[in-house]
Amino acid sequence: MHPRIRTIEDYHAAYKQAAEAPDAFWAEVAEPFTWRRKWTSVRGGAFSPEGQSTWYDGARLNITENCLDRHLATRGNKLALIFEPNDSKTRHVRYTYRELHQHVCQFANVLLNNGVEKGDRVVIYMPMIPQLAMAVLACARIGAVHSVVFAGFSSTAIADRVNDAGAEFVLTADGLNRGPKQIPVKSVVDDALQSCPGVRRVIVVEHLGWPVHMQEGRDVWYHNEAENASTTCTAEEMAAEDPLFILYTSGSTGKPKGVVHTQAGYMVWADYTFRNVFQVEENDVYWCTADIGWVTGHTYGLYGPLLAGSTTLLFEGVPTFPDAGRFWQVIDKHYVTIFYTAPTAIRSLMAAPLDHVLSYSLSSLRVLGSVGEPINAEAWHWYHQHVGKGRCPVVDTWWQTETGGIMISALAGVTPSKPAHAGLPLPGVQPVLLNQDGTEIEGNNEEGYLAIKGSWPGIIRTTWGDHERARQTYFTPYPGYYFTGDGARRDADGLYRIIGRVDDVINVSGHRFGTAEIENAINQNQFVIESAVVGYPHDVKGQGIYAYVILEGALPASHAEAQVIEASIIETVVAEIGKIAKPDKIQLVSGLPKTRSGKIMRRILRKVAEGETSSLGDTTTLLDPAIVDEILAGKK
Ligand code: WTA
């Protein structure tokens, strides 16, 4: 394998080499993979403002050969996947690399037999079960483009994604377990597909054993299809820049966009970042709690660990079922050595009695990771002290769906780890802080817009079906840079601290939403004329969703009437997006603070929601300054 960065000296040397001789550096990193044909150029394409990078162009490969086949000779009997079910009393299931290889091949043959071809888009809406991992890899095996939709999204959200991706195939299950609840997944898909005339085939995995409606000619059971499907399947040879997957994520405007990652660059980036950040060893048992429906689940639940030949744990359940000790019980049960989770989970478990964590030994743990949102110092210390027992380095990993993998983070035990700071950039990543006018801010103890100079192997290639959107969003705001949408601070030692989004994106429990996206959902409600959504600090979720809503007609006359309307608004949001986007607070208002040109002054709405009402700033430019008093008086 490529040289691992084990010491701070290695880090500085690698950083220097990646900056000064990137082609040589990235060629060396890519060397150990299985290539059907080597690249003709390491880096290419017009980066910015065109927004098109290429990596390892000319190369031919299949990522699943690198995740599976490559390991068979030396790790065939090593555990690839451990599945821990929702219910702690249900037995876990384990797959060696050889077994996983067979299952993936079989699933790939089922796809082929059902007419899926190279380049076709396949939407996957499944619980966190082994068949989800197999489905994703099966797509990659035959060169189909997977687009996983988190199984908490609503049928409307599924339909939007299926139609945007032009997917003709959907893979799903009968139902899923989430803590004490069971959810009928297939019927959500059925609702969605009423608006997706292009879908030809739905393949359903049996999980709960629930009766489901099967549409004649369209729906088939996976287990029936698998009966005669072979467990060997030749991997399709892919070009380096063929799309590997589409993953929808929210931006500051419009509907969620389909972030596209390609074969070779994503593979190299997933493996390189995984090994170095977590300082992975051969016998590690690694657990990333993120659902495969999010990018963290893609890169660090699935591809990264399998590329590295590690053992990865997949958990169907939730942190608090049957009680707030479940994570710790699972760690002890499977001797997990590397644990990667989100601050929101840590904060929710901190709120439970400490006994839940103290009653487990957690002595197998070696490295702890955090991802998805800023981790506050209190949660960091609790994690370090009570979970890591003060002996495990904590890596606070900053990255985005668009970056494919980790960009700024401590390398466990190698580079400095400081509470609430992501730390130093990985070798190959050149972060900068920009002023509003786009000039670089030099020196330390500075704050600005976080952007990345130049390209890296895992960079977003395009937004599906709309390259212009990718160009406008990421590459034209500050030519020469990839713009992240985050604000950051560089401390006296050059460590980065991520402050949060500087655009109209909010981060709720580590999930990204555009405020416009939630407003559009609210505006679908029959009572609503207009709305404005902002984030506000929330103890567990990081940010909560605060919605100001203008109703058709007069404000409700009674509290009871208001409650009915608010419940109806919440129902609409759940139907349009999903439960994860439910507003935490709804304030019914008769107007919104607008400038004379009709622009909503979100700054004021944000301050009110944050409770910082003494510093509202200049409101004289408002069309109707009196509305601010009404909003203040009715604050939730
Ligand atoms: C935020 C998740 C602070 C950030 C991998 C980013 C973080 C957005 C961190 C991307 C972190 C992610 N510290 N903030 N360690 N990690 N973020 O696309 O605002 O779901 O822009 O990717 O999450 O969210 P996404």
XYZ file of C-alpha atoms and ligand atoms in Angstrom:
661
model
C 0.000 0.000 0.000
C 0.987 3.600 -0.440
C 3.182 5.099 2.230
C 1.114 5.765 5.298
C 1.538 8.966 7.201
C 2.562 7.786 10.660
C 4.398 10.700 12.195
C 4.158 14.449 12.160
C 7.333 14.508 10.040
C 5.651 12.207 7.496
C 2.717 14.582 7.482
C 4.795 17.637 6.696
C 6.767 15.782 4.038
C 3.583 14.451 2.396
C 1.956 17.856 2.554
C 4.926 19.434 0.828
C 5.145 16.757 -1.838
C 1.405 16.885 -2.595
C 1.607 20.663 -2.995
C 4.828 20.812 -5.006
C 4.655 17.652 -7.098
C 0.993 16.646 -7.106
C 1.176 14.386 -10.163
C 3.949 12.304 -8.649
C 2.253 12.234 -5.250
C -1.135 11.093 -6.531
C 0.384 8.603 -8.954
C 2.172 6.974 -6.035
C -0.992 6.904 -3.921
C -2.916 5.258 -6.777
C -0.256 2.696 -7.647
C -1.415 -0.229 -5.421
C -4.978 -0.449 -6.750
C -6.105 -2.951 -9.366
C -6.211 -1.131 -12.679
C -7.308 -2.779 -15.903
C -5.398 -0.014 -17.615
C -3.295 2.798 -16.124
C -4.099 6.478 -16.545
C -2.681 8.731 -19.235
C -2.825 11.848 -17.044
C -3.085 12.128 -13.264
C -4.826 15.490 -13.153
C -6.613 17.278 -15.948
C -9.675 19.190 -17.032
C -10.502 22.829 -16.611
C -10.953 23.270 -12.895
C -12.367 26.690 -12.278
C -14.585 28.488 -13.205
C -15.575 25.645 -15.555
C -15.930 23.215 -12.676
C -14.549 20.209 -14.460
C -11.629 18.280 -13.065
C -10.476 14.905 -14.259
C -8.403 12.473 -12.247
C -6.554 9.444 -13.579
C -8.032 10.059 -17.006
C -7.538 7.218 -19.433
C -7.510 4.614 -16.662
C -9.895 1.622 -16.720
C -11.039 -0.137 -13.569
C -13.878 -1.455 -11.494
C -14.145 -0.196 -7.913
C -15.631 -3.487 -6.653
C -12.582 -5.391 -7.873
C -10.683 -3.112 -5.538
C -13.168 -3.498 -2.677
C -13.543 -7.275 -2.963
C -11.639 -9.343 -5.556
C -8.288 -7.750 -4.704
C -8.587 -8.970 -1.105
C -9.636 -12.559 -1.784
C -6.156 -14.013 -1.981
C -5.005 -12.616 1.358
C -8.207 -11.756 3.200
C -10.782 -14.180 1.790
C -11.693 -15.458 5.256
C -11.399 -12.117 6.998
C -14.651 -10.480 8.077
C -15.698 -7.779 5.653
C -19.079 -6.932 7.126
C -20.723 -7.375 10.510
C -24.440 -6.704 10.608
C -25.915 -5.733 13.968
C -29.735 -5.697 13.814
C -32.067 -3.145 15.329
C -33.192 -5.489 18.073
C -30.358 -6.462 20.404
C -31.984 -9.875 20.864
C -31.839 -10.703 17.152
C -28.662 -12.475 16.127
C -25.995 -10.551 14.250
C -24.776 -11.736 10.834
C -21.199 -11.762 9.608
C -19.784 -11.958 6.070
C -16.215 -12.724 5.112
C -14.705 -11.044 2.082
C -15.330 -14.240 0.107
C -18.979 -14.356 1.158
C -19.568 -10.693 0.495
C -17.982 -11.087 -2.920
C -20.423 -13.896 -3.734
C -23.437 -11.964 -2.509
C -22.482 -8.873 -4.472
C -21.954 -10.940 -7.626
C -25.305 -12.606 -7.139
C -27.048 -9.277 -6.656
C -25.254 -7.966 -9.740
C -26.591 -10.901 -11.760
C -30.108 -10.202 -10.516
C -29.736 -6.636 -11.771
C -28.425 -7.824 -15.142
C -31.229 -10.380 -15.466
C -33.721 -7.610 -14.830
C -32.388 -5.483 -17.634
C -30.110 -3.056 -15.791
C -27.297 -1.926 -18.070
C -24.078 0.001 -17.672
C -24.828 3.696 -17.182
C -28.433 3.133 -16.042
C -29.439 4.922 -12.859
C -30.705 2.788 -9.995
C -32.406 4.390 -7.001
C -31.942 2.472 -3.752
C -34.353 3.087 -0.867
C -33.550 0.509 1.768
C -33.036 -0.028 5.468
C -29.532 -0.352 6.914
C -29.259 -4.074 6.193
C -26.495 -6.043 4.436
C -28.554 -6.128 1.213
C -28.242 -2.340 1.035
C -24.451 -2.610 0.971
C -24.712 -5.460 -1.532
C -27.112 -3.501 -3.742
C -24.783 -0.509 -3.876
C -21.767 -2.646 -4.737
C -23.792 -4.682 -7.245
C -24.583 -1.499 -9.155
C -20.912 -0.555 -9.157
C -20.018 -4.070 -10.296
C -22.037 -3.750 -13.510
C -21.392 -0.049 -14.058
C -24.868 1.155 -13.126
C -25.018 4.516 -11.339
C -26.429 4.150 -7.842
C -28.406 6.849 -6.150
C -29.206 5.945 -2.576
C -32.066 7.828 -0.984
C -32.071 7.808 2.822
C -35.014 5.668 3.935
C -36.411 8.482 6.080
C -37.304 10.641 3.082
C -40.931 10.932 1.997
C -42.487 9.540 -1.157
C -42.461 13.002 -2.745
C -38.733 13.286 -2.082
C -38.156 9.841 -3.616
C -40.182 10.744 -6.701
C -38.210 13.970 -7.197
C -34.940 12.062 -7.075
C -36.078 9.180 -9.281
C -37.295 11.616 -11.921
C -34.293 13.922 -11.740
C -31.926 10.972 -12.123
C -34.061 9.409 -14.854
C -33.942 6.122 -12.968
C -35.798 3.156 -14.450
C -34.969 0.834 -11.567
C -35.682 1.000 -7.843
C -34.337 -1.353 -5.182
C -36.194 -1.454 -1.884
C -37.397 -3.667 0.970
C -40.735 -4.573 2.482
C -40.126 -2.573 5.640
C -37.618 -1.387 8.178
C -37.056 -1.279 11.919
C -36.190 1.971 13.605
C -35.945 1.455 17.347
C -39.367 0.392 18.597
C -41.057 1.253 15.288
C -41.550 -0.593 12.027
C -41.973 1.393 8.840
C -43.556 0.033 5.636
C -40.892 1.065 3.171
C -42.403 -0.546 0.079
C -45.655 1.352 0.399
C -43.730 4.650 0.565
C -42.061 3.626 -2.699
C -45.442 2.670 -4.187
C -46.757 6.154 -3.428
C -43.664 7.721 -4.957
C -43.850 5.688 -8.134
C -47.303 6.978 -8.944
C -45.436 10.052 -10.143
C -42.583 8.152 -11.795
C -43.840 6.673 -15.058
C -40.277 5.911 -16.161
C -39.687 3.168 -13.576
C -39.757 -0.269 -15.219
C -38.704 -2.572 -12.431
C -38.762 -2.601 -8.625
C -36.767 -5.269 -6.824
C -37.924 -5.875 -3.256
C -35.792 -7.424 -0.514
C -37.714 -9.290 2.163
C -36.689 -8.020 5.581
C -39.642 -7.820 7.967
C -41.675 -10.517 6.243
C -44.537 -8.111 5.817
C -47.181 -8.564 3.147
C -46.735 -5.904 0.485
C -48.492 -4.972 -2.694
C -46.547 -6.215 -5.713
C -47.432 -4.570 -8.985
C -47.693 -7.157 -11.717
C -45.052 -6.722 -14.391
C -43.119 -4.142 -12.392
C -42.282 -5.552 -8.946
C -40.274 -8.687 -8.182
C -38.936 -10.249 -4.973
C -35.172 -10.323 -4.656
C -35.148 -13.839 -3.178
C -37.051 -15.241 -6.152
C -34.702 -13.552 -8.591
C -31.615 -14.689 -6.683
C -32.603 -18.362 -6.747
C -31.080 -19.023 -10.126
C -28.565 -16.188 -10.181
C -24.912 -17.172 -10.234
C -22.541 -16.062 -7.474
C -19.855 -15.066 -9.927
C -20.069 -11.982 -12.082
C -17.356 -10.388 -14.162
C -16.839 -6.792 -13.181
C -17.623 -4.255 -15.892
C -14.610 -2.269 -17.037
C -15.239 1.403 -16.335
C -13.486 4.561 -17.475
C -11.966 6.661 -14.698
C -14.456 9.475 -15.220
C -17.602 7.396 -15.708
C -20.121 8.289 -12.990
C -20.138 5.966 -9.969
C -22.986 7.496 -8.035
C -25.371 10.381 -7.631
C -26.199 11.554 -4.144
C -28.786 14.267 -3.637
C -27.961 17.030 -1.205
C -29.462 20.381 -0.332
C -28.114 23.720 -1.388
C -29.119 27.278 -0.676
C -31.479 27.466 -3.644
C -34.047 25.256 -5.296
C -34.460 21.525 -5.043
C -31.744 19.204 -3.807
C -29.102 18.618 -6.441
C -27.543 15.376 -7.564
C -23.865 15.462 -6.652
C -21.944 13.224 -9.055
C -18.803 11.289 -8.133
C -16.807 9.227 -10.579
C -14.876 5.972 -10.448
C -11.144 6.402 -10.034
C -10.717 9.671 -8.160
C -13.405 8.830 -5.632
C -11.884 5.399 -5.036
C -8.393 6.740 -4.425
C -9.708 9.523 -2.204
C -11.940 7.239 -0.111
C -9.107 4.823 0.569
C -6.399 7.428 1.179
C -8.472 9.487 3.595
C -9.869 6.470 5.435
C -6.489 4.893 6.124
C -4.715 8.050 7.096
C -7.332 9.804 9.186
C -8.187 6.733 11.253
C -4.673 5.243 11.120
C -6.209 1.900 10.284
C -4.451 -1.368 11.204
C -5.118 -4.824 9.796
C -7.118 -6.090 12.764
C -9.339 -3.104 13.337
C -13.083 -3.494 13.667
C -14.448 -0.260 12.386
C -17.908 1.218 12.910
C -19.339 4.254 11.187
C -22.855 4.898 12.507
C -23.983 6.961 9.497
C -26.698 5.559 7.273
C -25.538 4.570 3.781
C -28.150 7.050 2.574
C -25.731 9.875 3.397
C -22.296 10.515 1.981
C -20.608 9.485 5.227
C -22.188 6.059 4.878
C -21.006 5.836 1.266
C -17.386 6.756 1.825
C -16.744 5.605 5.382
C -19.427 2.982 5.978
C -18.807 1.130 2.760
C -16.234 2.071 0.154
C -13.372 3.331 2.340
C -13.248 0.368 4.739
C -13.709 -2.252 1.999
C -11.068 -0.660 -0.207
C -8.701 -0.849 2.750
C -9.614 -4.491 3.459
C -11.042 -3.624 6.886
C -13.959 -5.061 8.810
C -16.905 -2.672 8.785
C -19.947 -2.834 11.037
C -23.409 -1.974 9.793
C -26.077 -1.173 12.368
C -29.762 -1.080 11.610
C -30.898 0.535 14.849
C -30.795 3.827 16.690
C -28.562 5.005 19.572
C -31.357 5.014 22.136
C -33.031 1.634 21.591
C -33.585 -0.373 23.717
C -31.775 2.230 25.834
C -29.099 4.907 25.644
C -26.386 2.291 26.150
C -26.902 0.581 22.803
C -23.880 2.066 21.004
C -21.622 1.092 23.877
C -23.098 -2.386 24.092
C -22.460 -2.923 20.370
C -18.870 -1.693 20.737
C -18.185 -4.176 23.535
C -19.980 -7.004 21.765
C -17.992 -6.746 18.525
C -14.737 -5.352 19.965
C -15.013 -2.210 17.873
C -11.665 -0.412 17.690
C -12.531 2.649 15.593
C -15.820 4.434 16.139
C -17.125 7.251 13.926
C -20.331 9.112 14.752
C -22.031 12.517 14.710
C -22.079 15.209 17.408
C -25.868 15.093 17.527
C -25.730 11.441 18.622
C -23.110 12.255 21.249
C -25.187 15.137 22.593
C -28.328 13.032 22.813
C -26.438 10.302 24.694
C -24.799 12.840 27.006
C -28.268 13.776 28.139
C -28.907 10.226 29.400
C -27.644 9.056 32.819
C -23.891 8.462 32.741
C -24.395 4.855 33.885
C -25.365 3.952 30.356
C -21.829 4.495 29.190
C -20.014 3.650 32.428
C -21.458 0.155 32.564
C -19.535 -0.891 29.432
C -15.817 -1.452 29.254
C -15.157 0.124 25.832
C -11.613 -1.144 26.202
C -11.374 -2.244 22.556
C -11.640 1.355 21.333
C -8.542 2.969 19.871
C -9.748 5.906 17.745
C -12.883 8.093 17.872
C -14.248 10.213 15.062
C -16.838 12.939 14.660
C -18.515 14.180 11.477
C -21.332 16.187 9.988
C -21.499 19.354 12.046
C -19.375 21.360 14.423
C -18.741 19.472 17.653
C -18.968 21.760 20.660
C -16.204 21.568 23.261
C -18.504 20.043 25.898
C -19.514 17.140 23.656
C -15.919 16.696 22.539
C -14.715 16.339 26.156
C -17.518 13.971 27.102
C -16.712 11.780 24.084
C -12.994 11.853 24.805
C -13.358 11.203 28.521
C -16.300 8.818 28.876
C -16.185 6.926 25.599
C -12.472 7.123 24.834
C -11.501 6.986 28.538
C -9.001 9.727 27.817
C -6.812 7.377 25.799
C -8.290 7.534 22.270
C -7.503 10.386 19.908
C -10.615 12.171 18.637
C -10.645 13.125 14.965
C -13.105 15.879 14.083
C -13.456 15.402 10.344
C -14.647 18.244 8.147
C -15.882 17.490 4.661
C -18.987 17.579 2.461
C -21.003 15.458 0.048
C -19.257 17.419 -2.689
C -15.731 16.706 -1.456
C -16.212 12.919 -1.568
C -14.137 12.402 1.561
C -12.431 14.038 4.520
C -10.607 17.308 3.799
C -9.620 18.807 7.146
C -9.065 16.595 10.189
C -6.502 15.409 12.638
C -4.829 12.166 11.595
C -5.429 10.049 14.694
C -2.528 10.385 17.080
C -0.340 11.988 14.395
C -1.423 15.600 13.912
C -2.880 17.821 16.642
C -6.420 17.244 17.863
C -7.988 20.223 19.596
C -11.552 20.387 20.944
C -14.012 22.002 18.517
C -11.331 22.222 15.796
C -11.145 20.070 12.682
C -7.406 20.781 12.639
C -4.958 20.668 9.739
C -5.803 19.882 6.107
C -4.935 16.478 4.682
C -1.922 16.424 2.370
C -3.314 17.350 -1.043
C -5.882 19.790 0.351
C -5.202 23.533 0.228
C -7.804 25.413 2.256
C -7.909 29.191 2.188
C -9.920 31.825 4.009
C -11.437 34.438 1.739
C -12.789 37.911 2.276
C -16.183 38.762 0.914
C -14.487 40.194 -2.179
C -12.586 36.963 -2.727
C -9.107 37.941 -1.613
C -7.157 35.427 0.414
C -6.680 36.207 4.072
C -3.097 35.503 5.050
C -1.790 34.589 8.467
C -3.289 32.974 11.530
C -5.939 34.014 14.036
C -8.161 34.923 11.111
C -11.685 34.176 10.045
C -13.315 34.061 6.611
C -15.127 32.065 3.947
C -13.635 28.627 3.602
C -12.599 27.740 0.060
C -10.235 25.161 -1.418
C -7.530 26.062 -3.871
C -7.151 23.689 -6.793
C -8.534 20.199 -7.138
C -8.280 16.865 -5.304
C -9.234 13.351 -6.447
C -12.623 13.251 -4.681
C -13.945 16.605 -5.869
C -17.550 16.821 -7.188
C -17.557 16.418 -10.964
C -20.957 17.839 -11.779
C -24.549 18.084 -10.641
C -26.607 15.502 -12.480
C -28.243 16.853 -15.619
C -27.264 20.443 -14.877
C -23.566 21.187 -15.013
C -24.249 24.894 -15.002
C -25.629 24.588 -11.483
C -22.413 23.008 -10.224
C -20.379 25.657 -11.973
C -22.426 28.501 -10.523
C -22.591 27.061 -7.020
C -19.032 25.986 -6.432
C -16.644 27.322 -9.038
C -17.699 30.783 -10.161
C -18.233 32.607 -6.837
C -14.445 32.807 -6.351
C -12.610 31.856 -9.561
C -9.687 29.554 -8.914
C -11.299 28.076 -5.826
C -13.911 25.547 -4.863
C -16.325 27.402 -2.578
C -17.536 25.383 0.411
C -20.382 27.511 1.776
C -18.809 27.273 5.244
C -17.157 29.907 7.384
C -13.999 29.009 9.290
C -11.375 30.340 11.645
C -7.657 29.576 11.571
C -6.162 29.581 15.056
C -2.676 30.655 16.122
C -1.260 27.258 15.116
C -2.991 27.104 11.748
C -5.678 24.671 12.904
C -9.065 25.182 11.276
C -12.252 25.562 13.218
C -15.441 25.292 11.196
C -17.958 27.875 12.306
C -20.938 26.872 10.187
C -22.672 27.675 6.940
C -22.486 31.154 5.514
C -25.244 30.462 2.989
C -28.909 29.583 3.400
C -28.211 26.007 4.348
C -28.949 24.724 7.839
C -27.530 21.658 9.493
C -30.043 19.805 11.638
C -28.653 16.765 13.458
C -25.940 16.622 10.828
C -28.474 16.669 7.972
C -28.328 19.430 5.419
C -31.386 21.370 4.349
C -31.795 24.477 2.271
C -34.049 26.987 3.978
C -35.711 27.509 0.578
C -36.384 23.794 0.324
C -38.257 23.764 3.647
C -40.076 26.984 2.739
C -41.224 25.427 -0.533
C -42.577 22.478 1.415
C -44.402 24.692 3.944
C -45.865 26.771 1.132
C -47.608 23.672 -0.235
C -49.888 23.758 2.799
C -53.437 24.926 2.086
C -53.428 27.563 4.856
C -50.102 29.122 3.929
C -49.281 32.082 1.715
C -45.625 32.598 2.453
C -42.941 31.460 4.856
C -39.371 32.108 5.907
C -37.194 29.500 7.559
C -34.027 30.057 9.587
C -31.850 27.941 11.851
C -31.334 28.574 15.556
C -29.005 26.946 18.097
C -30.438 23.682 19.441
C -28.891 21.743 22.341
C -29.058 18.321 20.735
C -29.596 18.891 17.018
C -26.958 21.594 16.623
C -29.455 23.680 14.718
C -33.224 23.642 14.977
C -35.688 24.737 12.292
C -37.625 27.937 13.007
C -40.397 28.771 10.548
C -42.197 32.101 10.257
C -45.436 31.563 8.419
C -47.980 33.933 6.884
C -51.438 32.420 6.599
C -54.139 32.989 4.088
C -56.613 35.309 5.830
C -56.401 36.479 9.424
C -54.255 35.038 12.193
C -56.010 32.278 14.145
C -58.379 33.523 16.793
C -57.519 30.920 19.400
C -54.562 28.895 20.600
C -56.414 25.704 19.694
C -56.946 26.892 16.131
C -53.276 27.838 15.821
C -52.284 24.392 17.009
C -54.401 22.715 14.363
C -52.822 24.832 11.647
C -49.292 24.220 12.942
C -49.896 20.473 13.026
C -51.146 20.632 9.467
C -48.022 22.540 8.377
C -45.818 19.927 10.003
C -47.737 17.192 8.229
C -47.117 18.916 4.918
C -43.367 19.129 5.540
C -43.264 15.459 6.521
C -45.085 14.563 3.304
C -42.935 16.783 1.101
C -39.504 15.985 2.559
C -39.673 13.641 5.544
C -39.766 13.655 9.342
C -36.150 14.794 9.516
C -37.148 18.231 8.184
C -39.964 18.919 10.667
C -39.884 22.519 11.932
C -39.101 22.699 15.664
C -40.886 26.005 16.034
C -43.563 27.633 13.948
C -44.514 31.245 14.475
C -47.605 32.491 12.685
C -47.092 36.112 11.613
C -49.064 38.671 9.663
C -46.035 39.790 7.651
C -42.289 39.322 7.194
C -39.577 41.947 7.483
C -38.937 42.904 3.866
C -36.856 45.562 2.226
C -38.497 47.958 -0.200
C -37.303 45.729 -3.023
C -39.210 42.827 -1.469
C -36.262 40.886 -0.104
C -36.799 39.150 3.240
C -34.264 40.358 5.809
C -33.268 36.996 7.187
C -30.692 38.544 9.456
C -33.522 39.897 11.617
C -35.428 36.612 11.583
C -32.283 34.758 12.559
C -31.598 37.087 15.472
C -35.137 36.742 16.778
C -34.983 32.945 16.490
C -31.612 32.932 18.261
C -33.071 35.074 21.021
C -30.590 37.876 20.332
C -33.281 40.465 20.254
C -31.273 43.345 21.646
C -29.065 43.583 18.561
C -31.411 43.590 15.612
C -29.418 46.239 13.782
C -30.817 48.786 11.366
C -34.475 48.160 10.576
C -35.228 51.539 9.024
C -34.839 50.255 5.475
C -37.759 47.918 6.001
C -40.985 48.379 4.140
C -42.918 47.987 7.384
C -40.679 48.315 10.474
C -43.672 47.677 12.776
C -43.714 44.026 11.738
C -40.521 43.488 13.720
C -42.322 44.385 16.946
C -45.101 41.931 16.184
C -42.561 39.185 15.477
C -40.656 39.951 18.678
C -43.842 39.848 20.715
C -44.842 36.459 19.319
C -41.419 34.785 19.535
C -41.549 31.068 20.303
C -20.914 20.543 8.036
C -21.243 15.546 5.652
C -18.107 21.248 11.351
C -20.407 21.703 7.197
C -19.865 14.887 5.648
C -20.439 21.150 5.790
C -19.042 20.071 9.622
C -21.654 20.277 5.825
C -18.173 18.987 9.875
C -21.596 19.132 4.840
C -17.245 19.109 10.959
C -19.444 18.505 8.181
N -17.259 20.261 11.663
N -18.995 21.183 10.357
N -16.412 18.136 11.308
N -18.454 18.035 8.958
N -19.819 19.733 8.576
O -22.722 17.296 2.708
O -21.272 22.793 7.333
O -23.973 16.221 4.626
O -20.533 22.144 4.807
O -21.482 16.120 4.427
O -21.705 19.752 7.158
O -22.669 18.249 5.020
P -22.786 16.941 4.158
